[in-house]
GROMACS .gro file of C-alpha atoms in nm:
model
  321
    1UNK     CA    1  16.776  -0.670  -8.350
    2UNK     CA    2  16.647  -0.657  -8.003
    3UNK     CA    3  16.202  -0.591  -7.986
    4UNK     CA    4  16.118  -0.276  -7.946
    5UNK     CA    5  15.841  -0.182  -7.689
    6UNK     CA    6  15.522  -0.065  -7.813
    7UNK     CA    7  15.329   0.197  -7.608
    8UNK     CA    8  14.974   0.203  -7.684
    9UNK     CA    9  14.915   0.586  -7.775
   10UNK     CA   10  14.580   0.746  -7.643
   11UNK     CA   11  14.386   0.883  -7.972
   12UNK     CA   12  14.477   1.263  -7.992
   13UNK     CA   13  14.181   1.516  -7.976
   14UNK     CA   14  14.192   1.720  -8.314
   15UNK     CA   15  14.250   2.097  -8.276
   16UNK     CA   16  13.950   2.297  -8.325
   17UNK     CA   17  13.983   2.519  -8.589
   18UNK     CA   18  13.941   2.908  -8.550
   19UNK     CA   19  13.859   2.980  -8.935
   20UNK     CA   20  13.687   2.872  -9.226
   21UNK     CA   21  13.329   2.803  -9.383
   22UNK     CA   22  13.121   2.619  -9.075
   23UNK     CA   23  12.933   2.437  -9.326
   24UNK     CA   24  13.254   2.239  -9.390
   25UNK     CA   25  13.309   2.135  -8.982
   26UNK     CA   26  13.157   1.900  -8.790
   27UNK     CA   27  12.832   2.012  -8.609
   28UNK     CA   28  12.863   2.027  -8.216
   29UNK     CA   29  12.644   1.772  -8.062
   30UNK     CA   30  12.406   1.990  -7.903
   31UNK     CA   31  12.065   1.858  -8.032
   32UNK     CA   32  11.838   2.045  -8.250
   33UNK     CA   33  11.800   2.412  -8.252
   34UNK     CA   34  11.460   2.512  -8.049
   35UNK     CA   35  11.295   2.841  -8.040
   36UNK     CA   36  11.498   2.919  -7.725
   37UNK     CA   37  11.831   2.874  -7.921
   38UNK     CA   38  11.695   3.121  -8.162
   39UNK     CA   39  11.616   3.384  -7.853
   40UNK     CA   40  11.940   3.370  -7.708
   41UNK     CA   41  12.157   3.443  -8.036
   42UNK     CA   42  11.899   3.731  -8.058
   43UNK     CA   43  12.064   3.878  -7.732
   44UNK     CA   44  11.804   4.003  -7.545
   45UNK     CA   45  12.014   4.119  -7.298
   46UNK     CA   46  12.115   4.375  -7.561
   47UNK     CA   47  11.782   4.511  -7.574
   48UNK     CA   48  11.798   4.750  -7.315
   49UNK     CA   49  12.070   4.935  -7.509
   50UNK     CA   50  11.831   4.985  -7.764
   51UNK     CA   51  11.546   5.146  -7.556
   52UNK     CA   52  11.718   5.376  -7.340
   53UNK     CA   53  11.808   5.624  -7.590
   54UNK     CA   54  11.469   5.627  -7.719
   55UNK     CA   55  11.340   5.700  -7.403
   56UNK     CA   56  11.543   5.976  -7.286
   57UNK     CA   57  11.556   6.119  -7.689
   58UNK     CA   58  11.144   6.117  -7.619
   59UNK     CA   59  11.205   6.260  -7.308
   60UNK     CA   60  11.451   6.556  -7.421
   61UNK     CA   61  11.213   6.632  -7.682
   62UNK     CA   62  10.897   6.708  -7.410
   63UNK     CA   63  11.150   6.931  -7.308
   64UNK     CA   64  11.074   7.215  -7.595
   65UNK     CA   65  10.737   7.026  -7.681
   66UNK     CA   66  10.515   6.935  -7.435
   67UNK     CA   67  10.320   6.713  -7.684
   68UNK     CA   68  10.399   6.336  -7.678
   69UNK     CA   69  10.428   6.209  -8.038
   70UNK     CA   70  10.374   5.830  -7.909
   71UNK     CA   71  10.288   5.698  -8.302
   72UNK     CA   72  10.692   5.850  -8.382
   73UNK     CA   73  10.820   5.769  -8.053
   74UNK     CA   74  10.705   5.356  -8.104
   75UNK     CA   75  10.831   5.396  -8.477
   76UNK     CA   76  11.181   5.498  -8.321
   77UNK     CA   77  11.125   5.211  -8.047
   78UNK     CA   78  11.101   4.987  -8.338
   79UNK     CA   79  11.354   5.110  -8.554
   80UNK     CA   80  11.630   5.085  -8.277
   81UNK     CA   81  11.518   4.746  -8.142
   82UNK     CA   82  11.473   4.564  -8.478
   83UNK     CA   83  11.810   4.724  -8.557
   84UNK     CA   84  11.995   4.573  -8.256
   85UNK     CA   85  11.860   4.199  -8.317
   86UNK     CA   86  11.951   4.260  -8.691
   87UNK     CA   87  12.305   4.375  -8.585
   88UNK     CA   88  12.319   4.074  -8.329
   89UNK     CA   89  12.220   3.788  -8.585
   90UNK     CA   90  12.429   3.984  -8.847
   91UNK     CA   91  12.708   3.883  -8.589
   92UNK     CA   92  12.605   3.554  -8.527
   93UNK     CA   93  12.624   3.473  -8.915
   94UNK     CA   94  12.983   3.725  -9.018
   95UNK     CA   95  13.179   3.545  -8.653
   96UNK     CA   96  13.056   3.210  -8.751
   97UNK     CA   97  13.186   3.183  -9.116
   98UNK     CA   98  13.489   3.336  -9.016
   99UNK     CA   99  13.576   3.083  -8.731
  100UNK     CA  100  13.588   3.322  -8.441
  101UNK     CA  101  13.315   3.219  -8.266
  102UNK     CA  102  13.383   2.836  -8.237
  103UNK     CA  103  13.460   2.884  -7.855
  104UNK     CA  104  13.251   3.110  -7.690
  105UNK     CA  105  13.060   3.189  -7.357
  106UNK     CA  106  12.736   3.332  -7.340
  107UNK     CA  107  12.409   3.267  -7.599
  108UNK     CA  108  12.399   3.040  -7.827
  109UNK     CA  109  12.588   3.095  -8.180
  110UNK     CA  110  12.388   2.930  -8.415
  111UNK     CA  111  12.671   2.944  -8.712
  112UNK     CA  112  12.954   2.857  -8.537
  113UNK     CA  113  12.784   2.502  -8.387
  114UNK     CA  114  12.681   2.449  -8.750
  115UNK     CA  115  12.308   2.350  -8.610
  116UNK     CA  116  12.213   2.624  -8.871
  117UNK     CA  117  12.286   2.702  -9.224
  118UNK     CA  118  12.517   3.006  -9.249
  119UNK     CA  119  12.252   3.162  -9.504
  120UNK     CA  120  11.984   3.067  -9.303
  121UNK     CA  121  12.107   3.335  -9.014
  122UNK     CA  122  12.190   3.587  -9.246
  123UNK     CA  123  11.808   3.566  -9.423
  124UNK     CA  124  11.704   3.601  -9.060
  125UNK     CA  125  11.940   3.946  -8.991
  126UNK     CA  126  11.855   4.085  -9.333
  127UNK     CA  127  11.513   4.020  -9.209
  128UNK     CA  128  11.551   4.249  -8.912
  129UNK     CA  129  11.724   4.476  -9.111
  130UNK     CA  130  11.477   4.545  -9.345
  131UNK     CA  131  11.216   4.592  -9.100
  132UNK     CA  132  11.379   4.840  -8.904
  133UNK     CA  133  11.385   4.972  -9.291
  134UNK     CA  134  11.073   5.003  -9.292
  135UNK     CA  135  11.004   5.182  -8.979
  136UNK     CA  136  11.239   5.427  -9.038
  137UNK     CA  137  11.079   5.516  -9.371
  138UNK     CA  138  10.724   5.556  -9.185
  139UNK     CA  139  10.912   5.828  -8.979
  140UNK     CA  140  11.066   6.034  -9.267
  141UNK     CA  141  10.704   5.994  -9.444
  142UNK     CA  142  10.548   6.134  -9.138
  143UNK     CA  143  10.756   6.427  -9.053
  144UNK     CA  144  10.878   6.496  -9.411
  145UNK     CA  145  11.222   6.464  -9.278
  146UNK     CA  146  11.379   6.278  -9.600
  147UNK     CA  147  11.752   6.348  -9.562
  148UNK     CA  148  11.722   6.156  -9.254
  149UNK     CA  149  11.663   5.824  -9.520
  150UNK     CA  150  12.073   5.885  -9.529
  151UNK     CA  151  12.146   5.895  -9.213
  152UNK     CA  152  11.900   5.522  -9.192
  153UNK     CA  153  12.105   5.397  -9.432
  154UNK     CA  154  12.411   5.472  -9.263
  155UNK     CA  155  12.322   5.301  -8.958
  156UNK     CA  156  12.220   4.996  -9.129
  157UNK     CA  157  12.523   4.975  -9.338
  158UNK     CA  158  12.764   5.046  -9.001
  159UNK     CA  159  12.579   4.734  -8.829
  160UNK     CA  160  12.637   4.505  -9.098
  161UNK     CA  161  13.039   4.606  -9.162
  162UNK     CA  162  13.053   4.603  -8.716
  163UNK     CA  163  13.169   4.178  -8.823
  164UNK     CA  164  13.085   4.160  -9.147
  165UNK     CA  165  13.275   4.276  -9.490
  166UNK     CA  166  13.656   4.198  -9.589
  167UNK     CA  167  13.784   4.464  -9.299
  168UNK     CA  168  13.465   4.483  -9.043
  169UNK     CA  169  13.576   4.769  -8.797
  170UNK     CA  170  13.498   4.526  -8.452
  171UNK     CA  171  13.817   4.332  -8.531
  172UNK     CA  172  14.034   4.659  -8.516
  173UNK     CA  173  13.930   4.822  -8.243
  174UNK     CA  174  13.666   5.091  -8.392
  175UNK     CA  175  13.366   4.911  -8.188
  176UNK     CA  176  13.333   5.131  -7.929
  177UNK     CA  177  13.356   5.389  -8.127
  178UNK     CA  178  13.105   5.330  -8.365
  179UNK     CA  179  12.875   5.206  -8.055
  180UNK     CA  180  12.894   5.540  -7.902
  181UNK     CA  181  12.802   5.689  -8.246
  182UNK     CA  182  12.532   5.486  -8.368
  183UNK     CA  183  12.358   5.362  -8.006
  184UNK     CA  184  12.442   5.702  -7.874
  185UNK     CA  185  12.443   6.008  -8.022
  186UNK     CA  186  12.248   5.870  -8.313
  187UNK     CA  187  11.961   5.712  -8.184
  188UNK     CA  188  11.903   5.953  -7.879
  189UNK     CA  189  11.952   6.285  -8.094
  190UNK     CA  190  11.744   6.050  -8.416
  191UNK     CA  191  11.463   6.071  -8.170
  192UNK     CA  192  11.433   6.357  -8.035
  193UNK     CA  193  11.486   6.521  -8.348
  194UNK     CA  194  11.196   6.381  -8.484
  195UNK     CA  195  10.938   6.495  -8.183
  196UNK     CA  196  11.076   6.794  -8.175
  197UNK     CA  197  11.294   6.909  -8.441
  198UNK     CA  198  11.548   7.070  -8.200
  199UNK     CA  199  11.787   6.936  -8.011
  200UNK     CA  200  11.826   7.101  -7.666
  201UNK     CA  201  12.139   7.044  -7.431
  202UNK     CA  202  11.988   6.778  -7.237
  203UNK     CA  203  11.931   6.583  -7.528
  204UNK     CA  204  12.322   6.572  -7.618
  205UNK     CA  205  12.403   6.453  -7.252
  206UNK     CA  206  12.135   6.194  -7.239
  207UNK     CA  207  12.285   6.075  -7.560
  208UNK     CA  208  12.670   6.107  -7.497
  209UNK     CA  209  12.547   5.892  -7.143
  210UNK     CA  210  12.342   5.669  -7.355
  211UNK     CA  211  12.684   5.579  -7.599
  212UNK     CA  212  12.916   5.537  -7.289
  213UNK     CA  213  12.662   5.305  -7.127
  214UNK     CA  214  12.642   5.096  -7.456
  215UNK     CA  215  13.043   5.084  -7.477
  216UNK     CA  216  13.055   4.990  -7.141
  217UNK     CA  217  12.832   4.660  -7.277
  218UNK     CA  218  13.056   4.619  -7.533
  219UNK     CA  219  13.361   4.615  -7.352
  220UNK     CA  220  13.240   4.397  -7.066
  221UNK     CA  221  13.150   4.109  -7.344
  222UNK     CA  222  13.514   4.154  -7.488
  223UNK     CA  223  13.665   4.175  -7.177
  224UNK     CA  224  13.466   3.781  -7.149
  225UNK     CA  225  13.577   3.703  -7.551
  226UNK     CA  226  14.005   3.849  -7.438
  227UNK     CA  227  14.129   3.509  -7.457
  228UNK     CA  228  13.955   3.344  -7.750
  229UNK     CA  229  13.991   3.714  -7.955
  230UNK     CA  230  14.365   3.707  -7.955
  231UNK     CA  231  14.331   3.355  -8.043
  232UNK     CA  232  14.163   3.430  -8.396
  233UNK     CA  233  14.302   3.743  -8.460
  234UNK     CA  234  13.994   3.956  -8.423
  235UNK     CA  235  14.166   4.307  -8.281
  236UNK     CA  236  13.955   4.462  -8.006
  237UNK     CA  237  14.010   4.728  -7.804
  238UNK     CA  238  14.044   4.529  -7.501
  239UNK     CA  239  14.290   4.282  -7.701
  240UNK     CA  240  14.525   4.614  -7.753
  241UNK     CA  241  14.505   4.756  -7.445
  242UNK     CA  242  14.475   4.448  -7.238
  243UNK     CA  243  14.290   4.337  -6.902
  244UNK     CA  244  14.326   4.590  -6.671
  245UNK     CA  245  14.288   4.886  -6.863
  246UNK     CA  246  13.943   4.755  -7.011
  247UNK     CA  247  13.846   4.727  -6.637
  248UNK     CA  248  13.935   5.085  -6.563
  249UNK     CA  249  13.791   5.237  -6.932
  250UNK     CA  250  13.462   4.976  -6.828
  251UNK     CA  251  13.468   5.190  -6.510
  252UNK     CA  252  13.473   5.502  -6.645
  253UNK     CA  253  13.195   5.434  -6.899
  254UNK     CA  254  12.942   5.326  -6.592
  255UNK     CA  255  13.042   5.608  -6.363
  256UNK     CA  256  13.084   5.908  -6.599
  257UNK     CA  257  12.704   5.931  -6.738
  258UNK     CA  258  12.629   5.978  -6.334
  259UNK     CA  259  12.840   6.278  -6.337
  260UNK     CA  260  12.622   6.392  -6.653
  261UNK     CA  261  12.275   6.311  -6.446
  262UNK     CA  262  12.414   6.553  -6.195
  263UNK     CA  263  12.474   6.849  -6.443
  264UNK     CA  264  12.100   6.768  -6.589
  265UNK     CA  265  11.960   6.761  -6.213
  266UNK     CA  266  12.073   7.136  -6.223
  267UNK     CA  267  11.801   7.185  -6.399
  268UNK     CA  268  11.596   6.908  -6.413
  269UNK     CA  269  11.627   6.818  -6.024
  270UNK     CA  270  11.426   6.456  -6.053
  271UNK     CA  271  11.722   6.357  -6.258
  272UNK     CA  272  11.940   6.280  -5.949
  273UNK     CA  273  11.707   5.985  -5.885
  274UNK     CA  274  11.911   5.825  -6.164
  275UNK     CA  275  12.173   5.764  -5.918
  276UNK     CA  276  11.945   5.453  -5.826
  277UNK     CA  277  12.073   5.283  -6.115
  278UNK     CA  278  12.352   5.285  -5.949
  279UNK     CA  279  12.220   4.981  -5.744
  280UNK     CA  280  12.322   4.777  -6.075
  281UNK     CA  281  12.627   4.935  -6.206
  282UNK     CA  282  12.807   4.908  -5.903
  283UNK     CA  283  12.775   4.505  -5.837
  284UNK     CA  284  12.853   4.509  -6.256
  285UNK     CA  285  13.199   4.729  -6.210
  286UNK     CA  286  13.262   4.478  -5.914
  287UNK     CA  287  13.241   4.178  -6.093
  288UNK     CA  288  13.451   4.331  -6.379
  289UNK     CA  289  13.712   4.375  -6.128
  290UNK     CA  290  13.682   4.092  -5.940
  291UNK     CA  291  13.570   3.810  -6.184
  292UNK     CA  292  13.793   3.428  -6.218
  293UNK     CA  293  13.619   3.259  -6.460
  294UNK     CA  294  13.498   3.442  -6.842
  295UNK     CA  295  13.118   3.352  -6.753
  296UNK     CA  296  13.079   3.569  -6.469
  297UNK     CA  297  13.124   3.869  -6.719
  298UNK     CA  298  12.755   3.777  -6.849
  299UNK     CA  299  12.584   3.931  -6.561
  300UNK     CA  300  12.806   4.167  -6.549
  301UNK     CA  301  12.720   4.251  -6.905
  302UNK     CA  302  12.322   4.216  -6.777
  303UNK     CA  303  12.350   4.469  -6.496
  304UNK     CA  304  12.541   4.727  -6.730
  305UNK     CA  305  12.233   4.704  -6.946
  306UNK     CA  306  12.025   4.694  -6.670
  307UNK     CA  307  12.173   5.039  -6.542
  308UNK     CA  308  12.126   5.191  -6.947
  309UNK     CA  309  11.781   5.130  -6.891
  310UNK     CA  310  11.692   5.245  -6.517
  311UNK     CA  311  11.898   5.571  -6.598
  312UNK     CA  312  11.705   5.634  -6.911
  313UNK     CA  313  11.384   5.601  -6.719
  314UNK     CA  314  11.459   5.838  -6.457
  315UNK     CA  315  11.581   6.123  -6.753
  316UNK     CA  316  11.269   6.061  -6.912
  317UNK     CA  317  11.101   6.146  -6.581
  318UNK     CA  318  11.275   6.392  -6.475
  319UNK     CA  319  11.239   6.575  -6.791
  320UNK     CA  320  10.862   6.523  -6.849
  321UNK     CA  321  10.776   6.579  -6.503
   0.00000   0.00000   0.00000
């Protein structure tokens, strides 16, 4: 029987897995977690999303009361901000145990590297949660507005099921959706309903241009997440209706709340100075168009939440002055 040749066979690299509990993986070797990890899995970036409805809801209500309620206005600051960093470690922890988040680009996911316990990052986002709880309830105490306690625990319970739950509504395409609800409509019409207990015209476009400016966010991180998304299942709206129509809807969402500044300037002429935000949605629907590697989509992402917040500070002036 005639010697076979050997061939020495190169080790194979074990397929990373794209579910299961990340307490039973290996951890990345990326050193230990510092206070800087923790910041960037809180998303600042995001931020802006949460003030600019605030602002122009504060804003609208000057409109029909010249009075500024700055104790209820910070209380709504709060609310919506604590919110949003609850929502994005709430994501951090529900992505991580399911395996979707093992190969990402942008901050840091504390559960998927496994440099974190799972529970750990879920005390933290109940943490958050709470507090913008809290908040909310020293609203309704002040202005004796207690049905609104449903509408607090609505939002609440609509950030936690965005990734977490059996069937969380971002893996079948409902994010934008509930975005435009919730960081929209919600919080802009939440605020200046409790200033002013009316809610004038202006309000509703500064709030329907507040929820496309937050879906444009949204889309411009799943446009980045496409490839690793279909990978693991998770069902976006840009996974259904692919590449190029995310860049056109993402184009739509930055223009169209520009079309709504002009219909405010007709009465409220400062408001075409919002067209200055332009200055950052523009190079953001650029790179959306024009990007080659996932990673550019991060400033693109920055700039689009850039623009929420330079158009919400030209409303607010241009309805208070």
């Amino acid at each position: 029987m005639a010697a076979s040749s050997k061939k020495t066979k190169k080790p194979s690299h074990p397929k990373r897995r794209t579910s299961g509990n990340p307490a039973k993986r290996p951890v990345l070797e990326l050193g230990p977690v510092t206070t800087k990890d923790w910041i960037g899995a809180a998303r600042l970036r995001t931020l802006p999303l949460a003030v600019a409805p605030v602002v122009i809801g504060t804003g609208a209500a000057q409109t029909v009361d010249r009075d500024f309620h700055w104790v209820i206005a910070l209380f709504c600051l709060a609310v919506a901000v604590l919110l949003q960093v609850g929502v994005n470690f709430a994501n951090d922890y529900s992505d991580g145990i399911r395996g979707t988040d093992a190969e990402r680009v942008g901050p840091a996911r504390l559960t998927a590297s496994g440099r974190v316990p799972a529970r750990r990052v879920l005390t933290v986002a109940l943490v958050f949660f709470a507090l913008a709880a809290l908040a909310g309830l020293a609203i309704v105490i002040r202005t004796q507005q207690w049905w609104m306690l449903a509408i607090g625990a609505l939002c609440i319970v609509a950030a936690w099921f965005y990734t977490g739950g059996k069937r969380p509504y971002g893996y079948n395409a409902m994010g934008e959706l509930f975005v435009f609800i919730f960081f929209g409509l919600v919080a802009t019409l939440g605020t200046t309903w409790v200033q002013a207990f009316q809610l004038p015209l202006q309000a509703w476009f500064g709030a329907i241009a507040a929820g496309l400016l937050a879906c444009a966010v949204l889309l411009a991180n799943n446009l980045r997440d496409i490839d690793q998304d279909r990978e693991s299942g998770k069902r976006t709206l840009t996974v259904l209706i692919g590449k190029r129509a995310t860049q056109v809807l993402f184009t739509l969402f930055v223009l169209a709340p520009f079309a709504l500044a002009a219909t405010i300037a007709l009465l409220f002429p400062i408001a075409w100075l919002s067209l200055l935000a332009l200055l950052a949605g523009l190079p953001a629907i650029v790179i959306v168009w024009s990007y080659r590697q996932p990673r550019e989509l991060v400033i693109a992402l920055g700039l689009t939440s850039l623009t929420a917040l330079v158009y919400a500070g030209f409303l607010y002036w241009a309805f208070v002055g």
